[in-house]
Coordinates of C-alpha atoms in Angstrom, one line a residue:
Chain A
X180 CA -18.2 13.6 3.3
X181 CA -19.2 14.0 -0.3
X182 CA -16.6 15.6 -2.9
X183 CA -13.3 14.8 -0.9
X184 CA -10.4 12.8 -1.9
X185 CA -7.7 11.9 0.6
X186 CA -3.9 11.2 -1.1
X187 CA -1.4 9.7 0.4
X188 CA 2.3 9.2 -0.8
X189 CA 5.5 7.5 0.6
X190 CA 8.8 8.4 -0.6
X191 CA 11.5 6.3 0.7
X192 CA 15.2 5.3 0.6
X193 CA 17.9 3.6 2.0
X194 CA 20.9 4.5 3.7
X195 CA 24.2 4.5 1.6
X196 CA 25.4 1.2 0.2
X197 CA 23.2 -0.9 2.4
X198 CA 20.8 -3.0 1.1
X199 CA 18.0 -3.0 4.6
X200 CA 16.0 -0.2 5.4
X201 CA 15.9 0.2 9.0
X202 CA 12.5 2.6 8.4
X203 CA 9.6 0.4 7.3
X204 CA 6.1 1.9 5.9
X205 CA 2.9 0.0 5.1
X206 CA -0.9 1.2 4.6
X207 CA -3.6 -0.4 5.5
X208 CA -7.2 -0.8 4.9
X209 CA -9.5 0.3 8.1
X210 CA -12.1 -2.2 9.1
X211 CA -14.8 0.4 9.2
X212 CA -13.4 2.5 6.4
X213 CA -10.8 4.8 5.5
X214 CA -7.2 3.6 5.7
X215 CA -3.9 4.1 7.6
X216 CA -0.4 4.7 7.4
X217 CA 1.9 3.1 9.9
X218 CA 5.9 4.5 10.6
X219 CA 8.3 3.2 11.8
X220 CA 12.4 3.6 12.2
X221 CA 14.5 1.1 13.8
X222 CA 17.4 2.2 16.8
X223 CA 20.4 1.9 14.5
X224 CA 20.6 0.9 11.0
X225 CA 21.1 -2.4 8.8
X226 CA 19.4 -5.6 9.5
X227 CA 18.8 -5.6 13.1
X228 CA 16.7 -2.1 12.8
X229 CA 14.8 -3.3 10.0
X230 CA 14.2 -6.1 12.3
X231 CA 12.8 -4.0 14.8
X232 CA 10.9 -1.6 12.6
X233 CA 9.2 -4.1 10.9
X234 CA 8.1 -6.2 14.1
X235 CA 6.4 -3.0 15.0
X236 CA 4.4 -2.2 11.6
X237 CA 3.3 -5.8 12.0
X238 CA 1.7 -5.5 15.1
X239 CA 0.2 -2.0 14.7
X240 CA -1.0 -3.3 11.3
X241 CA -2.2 -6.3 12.6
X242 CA -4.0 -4.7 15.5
X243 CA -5.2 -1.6 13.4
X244 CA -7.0 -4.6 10.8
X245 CA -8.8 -5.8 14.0
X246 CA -10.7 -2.5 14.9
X247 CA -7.9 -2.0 17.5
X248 CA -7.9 1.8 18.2
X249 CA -4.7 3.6 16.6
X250 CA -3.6 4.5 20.4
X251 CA -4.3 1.5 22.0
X252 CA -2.2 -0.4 19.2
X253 CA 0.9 2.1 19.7
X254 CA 0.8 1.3 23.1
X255 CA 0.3 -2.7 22.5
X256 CA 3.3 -2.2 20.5
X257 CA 5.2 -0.9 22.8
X258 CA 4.7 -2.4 25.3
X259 CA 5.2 -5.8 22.6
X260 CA 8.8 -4.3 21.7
X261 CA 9.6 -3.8 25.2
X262 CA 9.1 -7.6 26.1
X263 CA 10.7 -9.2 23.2
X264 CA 14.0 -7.1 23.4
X265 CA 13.8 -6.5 27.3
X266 CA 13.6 -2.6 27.1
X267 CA 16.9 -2.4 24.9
X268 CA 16.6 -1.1 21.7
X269 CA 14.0 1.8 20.8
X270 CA 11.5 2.7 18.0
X271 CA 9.8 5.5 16.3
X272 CA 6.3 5.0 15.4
X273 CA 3.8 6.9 13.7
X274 CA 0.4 6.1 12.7
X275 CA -1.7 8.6 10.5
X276 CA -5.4 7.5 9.9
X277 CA -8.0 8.2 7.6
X278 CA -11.2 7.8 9.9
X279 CA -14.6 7.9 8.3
X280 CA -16.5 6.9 11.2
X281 CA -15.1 10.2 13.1
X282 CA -14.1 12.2 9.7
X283 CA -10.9 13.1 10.7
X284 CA -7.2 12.6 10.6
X285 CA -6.2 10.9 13.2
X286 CA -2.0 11.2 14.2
X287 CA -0.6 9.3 16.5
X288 CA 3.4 10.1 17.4
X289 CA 6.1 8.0 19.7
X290 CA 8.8 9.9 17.8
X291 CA 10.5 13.4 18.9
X292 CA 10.3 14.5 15.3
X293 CA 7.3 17.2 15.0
X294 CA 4.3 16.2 12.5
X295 CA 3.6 18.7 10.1
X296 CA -0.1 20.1 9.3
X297 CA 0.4 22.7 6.4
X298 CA -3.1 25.0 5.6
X299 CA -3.3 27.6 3.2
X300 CA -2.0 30.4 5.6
X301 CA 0.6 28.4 8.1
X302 CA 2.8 25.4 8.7
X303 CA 1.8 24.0 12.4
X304 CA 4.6 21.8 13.6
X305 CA 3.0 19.1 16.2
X306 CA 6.0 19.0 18.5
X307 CA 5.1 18.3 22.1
X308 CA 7.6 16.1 23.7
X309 CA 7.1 12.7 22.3
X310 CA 9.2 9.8 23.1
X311 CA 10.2 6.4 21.2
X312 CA 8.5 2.9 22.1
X313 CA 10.3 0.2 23.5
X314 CA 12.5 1.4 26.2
X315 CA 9.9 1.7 29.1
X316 CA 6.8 -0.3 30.0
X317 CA 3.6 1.8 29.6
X318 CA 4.7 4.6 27.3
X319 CA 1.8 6.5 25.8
X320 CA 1.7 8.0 22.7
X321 CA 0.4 11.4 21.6
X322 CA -2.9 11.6 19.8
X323 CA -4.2 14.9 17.6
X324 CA -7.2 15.0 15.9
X325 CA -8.0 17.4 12.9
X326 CA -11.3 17.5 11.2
X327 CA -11.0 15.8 7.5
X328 CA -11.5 18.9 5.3
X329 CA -10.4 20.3 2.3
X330 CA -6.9 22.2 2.1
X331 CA -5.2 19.8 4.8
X332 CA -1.6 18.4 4.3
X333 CA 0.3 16.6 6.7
X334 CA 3.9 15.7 6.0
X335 CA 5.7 13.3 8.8
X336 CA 9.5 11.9 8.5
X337 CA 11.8 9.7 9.4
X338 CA 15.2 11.1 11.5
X339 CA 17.3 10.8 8.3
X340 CA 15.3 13.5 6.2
X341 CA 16.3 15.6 9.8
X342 CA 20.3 14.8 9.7
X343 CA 20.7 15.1 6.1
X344 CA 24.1 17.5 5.6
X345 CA 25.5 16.3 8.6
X346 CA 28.7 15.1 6.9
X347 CA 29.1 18.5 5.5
X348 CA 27.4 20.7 8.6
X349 CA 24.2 21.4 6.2
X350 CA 20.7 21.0 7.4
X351 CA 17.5 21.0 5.6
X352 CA 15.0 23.5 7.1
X353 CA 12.1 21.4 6.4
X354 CA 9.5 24.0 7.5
X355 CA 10.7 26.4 4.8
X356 CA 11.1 24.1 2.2
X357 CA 8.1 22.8 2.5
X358 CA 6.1 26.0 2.6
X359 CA 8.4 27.2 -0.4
X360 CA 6.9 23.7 -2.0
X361 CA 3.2 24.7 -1.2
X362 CA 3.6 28.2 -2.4
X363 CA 5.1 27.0 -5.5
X364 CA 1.6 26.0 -7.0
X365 CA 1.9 26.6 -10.6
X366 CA -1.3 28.0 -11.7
X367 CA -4.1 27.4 -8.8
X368 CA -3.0 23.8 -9.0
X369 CA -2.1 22.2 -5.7
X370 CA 1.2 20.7 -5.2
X371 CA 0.4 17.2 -5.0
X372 CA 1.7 15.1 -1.7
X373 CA 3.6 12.7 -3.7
X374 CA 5.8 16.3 -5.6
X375 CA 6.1 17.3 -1.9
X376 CA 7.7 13.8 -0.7
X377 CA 9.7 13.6 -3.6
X378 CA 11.1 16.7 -3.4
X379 CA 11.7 16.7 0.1
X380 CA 13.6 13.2 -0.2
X381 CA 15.7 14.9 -3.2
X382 CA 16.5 17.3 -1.6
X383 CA 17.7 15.8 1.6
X384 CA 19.7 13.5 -0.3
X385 CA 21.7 16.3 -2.7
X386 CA 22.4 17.8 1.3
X387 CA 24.1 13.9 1.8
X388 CA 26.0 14.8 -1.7
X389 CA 23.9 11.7 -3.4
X390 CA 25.2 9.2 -0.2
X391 CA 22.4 9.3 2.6
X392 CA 23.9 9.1 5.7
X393 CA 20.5 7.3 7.1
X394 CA 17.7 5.5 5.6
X395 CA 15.0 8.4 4.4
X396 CA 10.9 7.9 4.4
X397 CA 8.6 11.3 4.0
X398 CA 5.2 10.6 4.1
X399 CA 2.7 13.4 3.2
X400 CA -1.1 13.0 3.2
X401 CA -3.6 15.9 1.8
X402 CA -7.4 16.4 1.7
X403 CA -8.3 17.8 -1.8
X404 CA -12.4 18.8 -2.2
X405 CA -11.8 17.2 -6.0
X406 CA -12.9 14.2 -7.0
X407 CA -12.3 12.6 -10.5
X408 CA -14.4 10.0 -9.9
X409 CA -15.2 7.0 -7.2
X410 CA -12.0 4.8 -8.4
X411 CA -9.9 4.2 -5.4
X412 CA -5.8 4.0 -6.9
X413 CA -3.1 2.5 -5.3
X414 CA 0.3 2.9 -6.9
X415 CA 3.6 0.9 -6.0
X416 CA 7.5 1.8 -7.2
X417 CA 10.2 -0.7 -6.3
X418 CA 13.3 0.3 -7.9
X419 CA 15.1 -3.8 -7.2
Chain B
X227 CA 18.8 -7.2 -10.5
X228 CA 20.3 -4.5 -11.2
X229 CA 18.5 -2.0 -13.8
X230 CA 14.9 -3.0 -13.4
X231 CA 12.1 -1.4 -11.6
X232 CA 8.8 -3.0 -10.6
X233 CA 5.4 -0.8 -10.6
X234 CA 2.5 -1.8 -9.3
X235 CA -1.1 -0.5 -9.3
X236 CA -4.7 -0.9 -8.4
X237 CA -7.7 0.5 -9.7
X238 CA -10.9 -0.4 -7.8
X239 CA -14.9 0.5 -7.4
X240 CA -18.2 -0.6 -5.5
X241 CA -20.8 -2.1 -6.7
X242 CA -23.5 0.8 -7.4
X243 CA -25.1 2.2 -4.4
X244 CA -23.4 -0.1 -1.9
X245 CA -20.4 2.0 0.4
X246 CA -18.5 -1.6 1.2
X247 CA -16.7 -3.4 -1.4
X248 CA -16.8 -7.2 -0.9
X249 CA -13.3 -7.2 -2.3
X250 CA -10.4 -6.3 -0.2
X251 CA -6.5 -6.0 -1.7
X252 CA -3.4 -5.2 0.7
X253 CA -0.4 -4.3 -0.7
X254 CA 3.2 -5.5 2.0
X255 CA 6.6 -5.6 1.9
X256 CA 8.5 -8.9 2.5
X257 CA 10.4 -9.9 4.9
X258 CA 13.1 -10.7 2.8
X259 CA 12.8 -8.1 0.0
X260 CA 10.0 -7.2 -2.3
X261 CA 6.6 -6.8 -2.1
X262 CA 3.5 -8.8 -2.0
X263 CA -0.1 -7.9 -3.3
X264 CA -3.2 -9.8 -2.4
X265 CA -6.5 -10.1 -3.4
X266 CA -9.9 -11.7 -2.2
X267 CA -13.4 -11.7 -3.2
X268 CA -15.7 -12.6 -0.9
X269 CA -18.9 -14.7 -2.0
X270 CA -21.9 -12.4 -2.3
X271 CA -21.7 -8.5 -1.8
X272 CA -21.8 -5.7 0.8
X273 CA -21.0 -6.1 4.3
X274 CA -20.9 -10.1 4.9
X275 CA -18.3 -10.2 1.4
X276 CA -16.6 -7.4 3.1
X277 CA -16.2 -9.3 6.2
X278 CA -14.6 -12.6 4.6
X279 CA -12.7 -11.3 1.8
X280 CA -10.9 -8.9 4.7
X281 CA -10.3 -11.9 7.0
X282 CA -8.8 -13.6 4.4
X283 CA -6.5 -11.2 3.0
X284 CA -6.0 -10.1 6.5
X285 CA -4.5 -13.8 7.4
X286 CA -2.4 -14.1 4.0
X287 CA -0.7 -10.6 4.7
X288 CA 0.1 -11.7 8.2
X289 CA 1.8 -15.2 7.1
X290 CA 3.5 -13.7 4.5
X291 CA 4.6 -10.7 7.0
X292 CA 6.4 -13.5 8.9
X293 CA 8.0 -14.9 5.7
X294 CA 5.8 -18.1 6.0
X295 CA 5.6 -18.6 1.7
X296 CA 3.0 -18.1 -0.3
X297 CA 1.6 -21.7 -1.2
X298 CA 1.8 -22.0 2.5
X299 CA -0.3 -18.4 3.4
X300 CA -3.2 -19.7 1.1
X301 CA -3.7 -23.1 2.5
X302 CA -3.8 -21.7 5.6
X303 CA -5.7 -18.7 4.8
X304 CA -7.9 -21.7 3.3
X305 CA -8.5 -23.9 6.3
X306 CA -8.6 -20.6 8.2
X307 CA -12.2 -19.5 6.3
X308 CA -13.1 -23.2 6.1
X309 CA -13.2 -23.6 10.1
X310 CA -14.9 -20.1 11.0
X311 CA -17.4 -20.3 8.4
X312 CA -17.9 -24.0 9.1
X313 CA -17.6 -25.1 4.7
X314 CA -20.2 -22.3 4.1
X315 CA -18.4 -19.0 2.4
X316 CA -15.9 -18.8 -0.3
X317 CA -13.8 -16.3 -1.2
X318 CA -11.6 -16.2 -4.3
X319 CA -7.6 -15.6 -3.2
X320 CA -4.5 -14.2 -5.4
X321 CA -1.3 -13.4 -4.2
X322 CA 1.3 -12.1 -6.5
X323 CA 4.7 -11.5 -5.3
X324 CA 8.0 -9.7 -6.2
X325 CA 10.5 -12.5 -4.8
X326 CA 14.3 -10.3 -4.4
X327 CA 15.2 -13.9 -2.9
X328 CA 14.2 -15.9 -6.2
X329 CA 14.2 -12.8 -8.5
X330 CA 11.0 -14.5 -9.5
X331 CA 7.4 -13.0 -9.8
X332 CA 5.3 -15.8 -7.9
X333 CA 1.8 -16.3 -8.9
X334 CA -0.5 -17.6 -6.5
X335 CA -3.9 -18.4 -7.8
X336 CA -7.5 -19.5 -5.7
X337 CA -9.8 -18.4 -8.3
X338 CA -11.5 -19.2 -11.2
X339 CA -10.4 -16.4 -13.1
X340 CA -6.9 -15.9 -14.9
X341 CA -4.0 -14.0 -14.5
X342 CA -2.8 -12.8 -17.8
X343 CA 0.7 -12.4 -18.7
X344 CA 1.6 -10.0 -21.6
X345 CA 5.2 -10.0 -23.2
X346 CA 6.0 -7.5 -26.4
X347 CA 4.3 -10.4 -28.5
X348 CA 1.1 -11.8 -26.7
X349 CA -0.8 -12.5 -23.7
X350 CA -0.5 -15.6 -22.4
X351 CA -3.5 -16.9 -19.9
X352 CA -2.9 -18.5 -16.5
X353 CA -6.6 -20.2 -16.6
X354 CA -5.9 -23.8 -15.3
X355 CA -8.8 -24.8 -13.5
X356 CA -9.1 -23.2 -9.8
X357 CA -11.4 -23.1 -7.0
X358 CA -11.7 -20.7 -4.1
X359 CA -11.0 -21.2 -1.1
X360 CA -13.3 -22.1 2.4
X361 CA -15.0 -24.5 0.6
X362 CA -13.1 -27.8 1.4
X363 CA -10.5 -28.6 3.6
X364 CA -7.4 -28.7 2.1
X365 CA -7.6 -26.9 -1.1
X366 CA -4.5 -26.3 -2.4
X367 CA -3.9 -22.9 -4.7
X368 CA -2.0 -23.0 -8.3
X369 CA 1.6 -21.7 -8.4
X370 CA 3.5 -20.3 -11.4
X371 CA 7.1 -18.8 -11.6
X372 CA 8.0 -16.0 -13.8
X373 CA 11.9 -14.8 -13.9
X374 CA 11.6 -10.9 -13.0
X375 CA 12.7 -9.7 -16.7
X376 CA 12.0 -6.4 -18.2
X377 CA 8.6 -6.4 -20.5
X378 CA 7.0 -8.6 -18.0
X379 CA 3.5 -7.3 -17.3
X380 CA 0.7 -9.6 -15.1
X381 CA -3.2 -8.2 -14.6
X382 CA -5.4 -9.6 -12.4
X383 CA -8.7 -9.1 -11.4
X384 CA -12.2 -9.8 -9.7
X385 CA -15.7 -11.2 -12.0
X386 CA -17.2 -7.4 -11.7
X387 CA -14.1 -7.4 -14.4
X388 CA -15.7 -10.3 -16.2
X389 CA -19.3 -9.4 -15.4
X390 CA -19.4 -6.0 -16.5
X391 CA -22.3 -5.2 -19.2
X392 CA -24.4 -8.5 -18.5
X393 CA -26.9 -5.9 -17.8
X394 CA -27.2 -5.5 -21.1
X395 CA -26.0 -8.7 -22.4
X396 CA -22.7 -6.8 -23.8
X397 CA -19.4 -8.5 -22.2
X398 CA -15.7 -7.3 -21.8
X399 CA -13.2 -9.0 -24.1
X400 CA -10.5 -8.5 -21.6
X401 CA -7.4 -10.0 -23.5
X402 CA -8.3 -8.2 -26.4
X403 CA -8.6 -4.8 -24.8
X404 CA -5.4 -5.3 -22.6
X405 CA -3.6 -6.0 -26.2
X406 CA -4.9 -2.8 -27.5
X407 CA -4.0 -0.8 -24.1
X408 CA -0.2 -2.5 -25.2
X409 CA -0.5 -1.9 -28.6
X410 CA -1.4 1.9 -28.1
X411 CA 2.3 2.3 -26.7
X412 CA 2.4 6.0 -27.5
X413 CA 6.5 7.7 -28.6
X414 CA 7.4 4.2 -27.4
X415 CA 6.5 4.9 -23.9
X416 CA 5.7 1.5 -22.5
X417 CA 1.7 2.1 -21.4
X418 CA 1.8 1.7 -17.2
X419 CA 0.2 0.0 -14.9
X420 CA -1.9 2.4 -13.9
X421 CA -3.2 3.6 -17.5
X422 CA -3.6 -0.5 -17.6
X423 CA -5.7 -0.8 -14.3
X424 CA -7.7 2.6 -15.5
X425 CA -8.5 1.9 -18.1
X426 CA -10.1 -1.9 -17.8
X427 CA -11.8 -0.5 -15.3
X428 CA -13.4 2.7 -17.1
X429 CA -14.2 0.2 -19.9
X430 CA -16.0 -2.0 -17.7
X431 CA -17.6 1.0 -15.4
X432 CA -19.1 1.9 -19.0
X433 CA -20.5 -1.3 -20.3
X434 CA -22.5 -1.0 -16.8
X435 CA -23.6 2.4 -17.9
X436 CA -22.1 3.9 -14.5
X437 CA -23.2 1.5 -12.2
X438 CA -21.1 -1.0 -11.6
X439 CA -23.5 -4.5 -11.1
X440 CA -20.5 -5.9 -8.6
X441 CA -17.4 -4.6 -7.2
X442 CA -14.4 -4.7 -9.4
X443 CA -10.6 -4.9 -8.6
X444 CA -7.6 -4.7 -11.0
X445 CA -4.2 -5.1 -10.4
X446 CA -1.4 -4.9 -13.3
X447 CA 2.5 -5.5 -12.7
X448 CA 5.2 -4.6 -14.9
X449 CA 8.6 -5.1 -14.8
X450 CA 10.8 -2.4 -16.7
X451 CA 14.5 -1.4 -17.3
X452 CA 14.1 2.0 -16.7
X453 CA 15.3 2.9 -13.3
X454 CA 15.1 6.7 -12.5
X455 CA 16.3 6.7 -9.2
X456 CA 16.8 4.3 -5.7
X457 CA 13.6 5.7 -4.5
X458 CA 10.9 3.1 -3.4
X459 CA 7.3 5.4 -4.0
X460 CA 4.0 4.0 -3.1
X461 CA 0.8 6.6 -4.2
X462 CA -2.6 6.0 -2.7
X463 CA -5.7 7.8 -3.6
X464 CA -8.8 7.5 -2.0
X465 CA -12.3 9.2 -2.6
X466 CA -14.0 9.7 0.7

């Protein structure tokens, strides 16, 4: 897997004038290398769905750091969420792993909202029928597997990039503008995952008029064949 | 807190011609607002530092995941290596955290090495005498407070920082080359975090002529005024 570098970037903010995020995003380090990215959003907003959300990152993280597979963990969670709040209140969850045992992407999906895998050519929305964790006991995720090669992006979301206008019937076609982001490369240079979460997230939130109707997270992952050097970077903005 | 805006980052290698790092850092959000980073160094190198310095930051992310405090999360993260390892393995523990409860930046120190904190003037050296953790039972880690203010700026790091060039008998001056990184504010543009991690870590990559005789990890905080927007970013980079 020499010459490769995988970036990953989060974008994320809250709903207007509330202080909790009912998404919550971490990353973690894979026990037998590579990393993952774990997703979650909360039924509802404010304190109880950050609550939630973050009861289900825990445990996916926590099982992920064991050498729990990524599907087996979704489904632990579940089936966890579903015991602690007696099938009441539901969850999206989405785990997106580096693997470097298999060398590929691995994306797991409880969530309706499609994953997007962008190549040069095409946008590929993964949109089979996927539903939340929490509400039913045994609910299975979906599982796609794409070889880890150069020229592959994958951008996922939380529900409040998808209902961003709604106050003023706007939408954001998110296909387009993303594919209008990737053809925008300015001179052979790629547009980078964390200018494509960025601008997604801007853009959503000039659709909510600068109030965002729901708490916001883009995540957006891409497989470059250039490599700087052997540094591994991690990079952190907390506006407080 | 109004006005400020934390950034975080990480710069990090292997030893030379080894493919697992014995140091492990996790980045997590709080439960109650703000982040925490952590850091372990597992005694010796490759897979068996690997295994300890991941267990440990592994059990300090979970504690602190449930809002158990940090003090708390290295004493037990201490008594946890101590049992499994039976007295045998050390690892060396930080935990620095962005507190939104105390608006403080805590400083949680198992390790021998400092944590330096720069201000516009000079870099002051958190270097009281501490010892890692697994060793003994009950070892207790050093705390410091800092009030989050703008200018604040905290590295951190593992020996490979501190060893780098004893190949050749040459050694890193770290203090004075993190002054110079400050110093070399270009247009007033405060330098960041990441130009700070970089660049220790290019220094030292170079005084091992390009093969680094240990793994290395540094992690540099600041706290600024500057706040561009409400969006929370986190950036991760990763050469496969």
């Amino acid at each position: 897997m020499g010459g490769m570098e995988v970036h990953l970037a989060v974008a994320k903010t809250n709903k207007y004038a509330t202080s909790e995020s009912g998404d919550s995003v971490e990353v973690v380090e894979r026990p037998n290398g590579g990393i993952s990215v774990v997703m979650a959003d909360g039924q509802s907003s404010g304190k109880g769905a950050k609550q939630v959300s973050s009861l289900v990152v825990r445990k996916v993280i926590s099982l992920l750091s064991e050498g729990v597979r990524d599907g087996a963990s979704a489904r632990a969670a579940s089936d966890y969420l579903f015991t602690e709040r007696k099938g009441k209140v539901s969850a999206t969850l989405n785990i997106v792993s580096i693997d470097l045992q298999t060398a590929t992407m691995v994306i797991t999906r409880n969530n309706p909202l499609p994953v997007l895998i962008a190549s040069v050519d095409e946008i590929c929305a993964f949109d089979d029928e996927s539903i939340p964790i929490g509400l039913y006991r045994d609910t299975r995720p979906l599982i796609s597997e794409v070889p880890l090669e150069p020229g592959l992006m994958v951008v996922f979301f939380t529900d409040g990039l998808v209902h961003a206008g709604s106050r003023t019937g706007e939408t954001l076609d998110i296909k387009t503008f993303l594919q209008s982001l990737i053809d925008d490369d300015v001179d052979e240079e790629e547009t980078s995952p964390q200018e494509i979460a960025d601008s997604l997230l801007a853009h959503a939130v000039q659709l909510d008029q600068g109030r965002p109707v729901d708490d916001i997270t883009v995540v957006a992952i891409s497989v470059t064949s250039r490599v700087s050097d052997s540094v591994r970077r991690l990079s952190v903005h907390l506006p407080l």
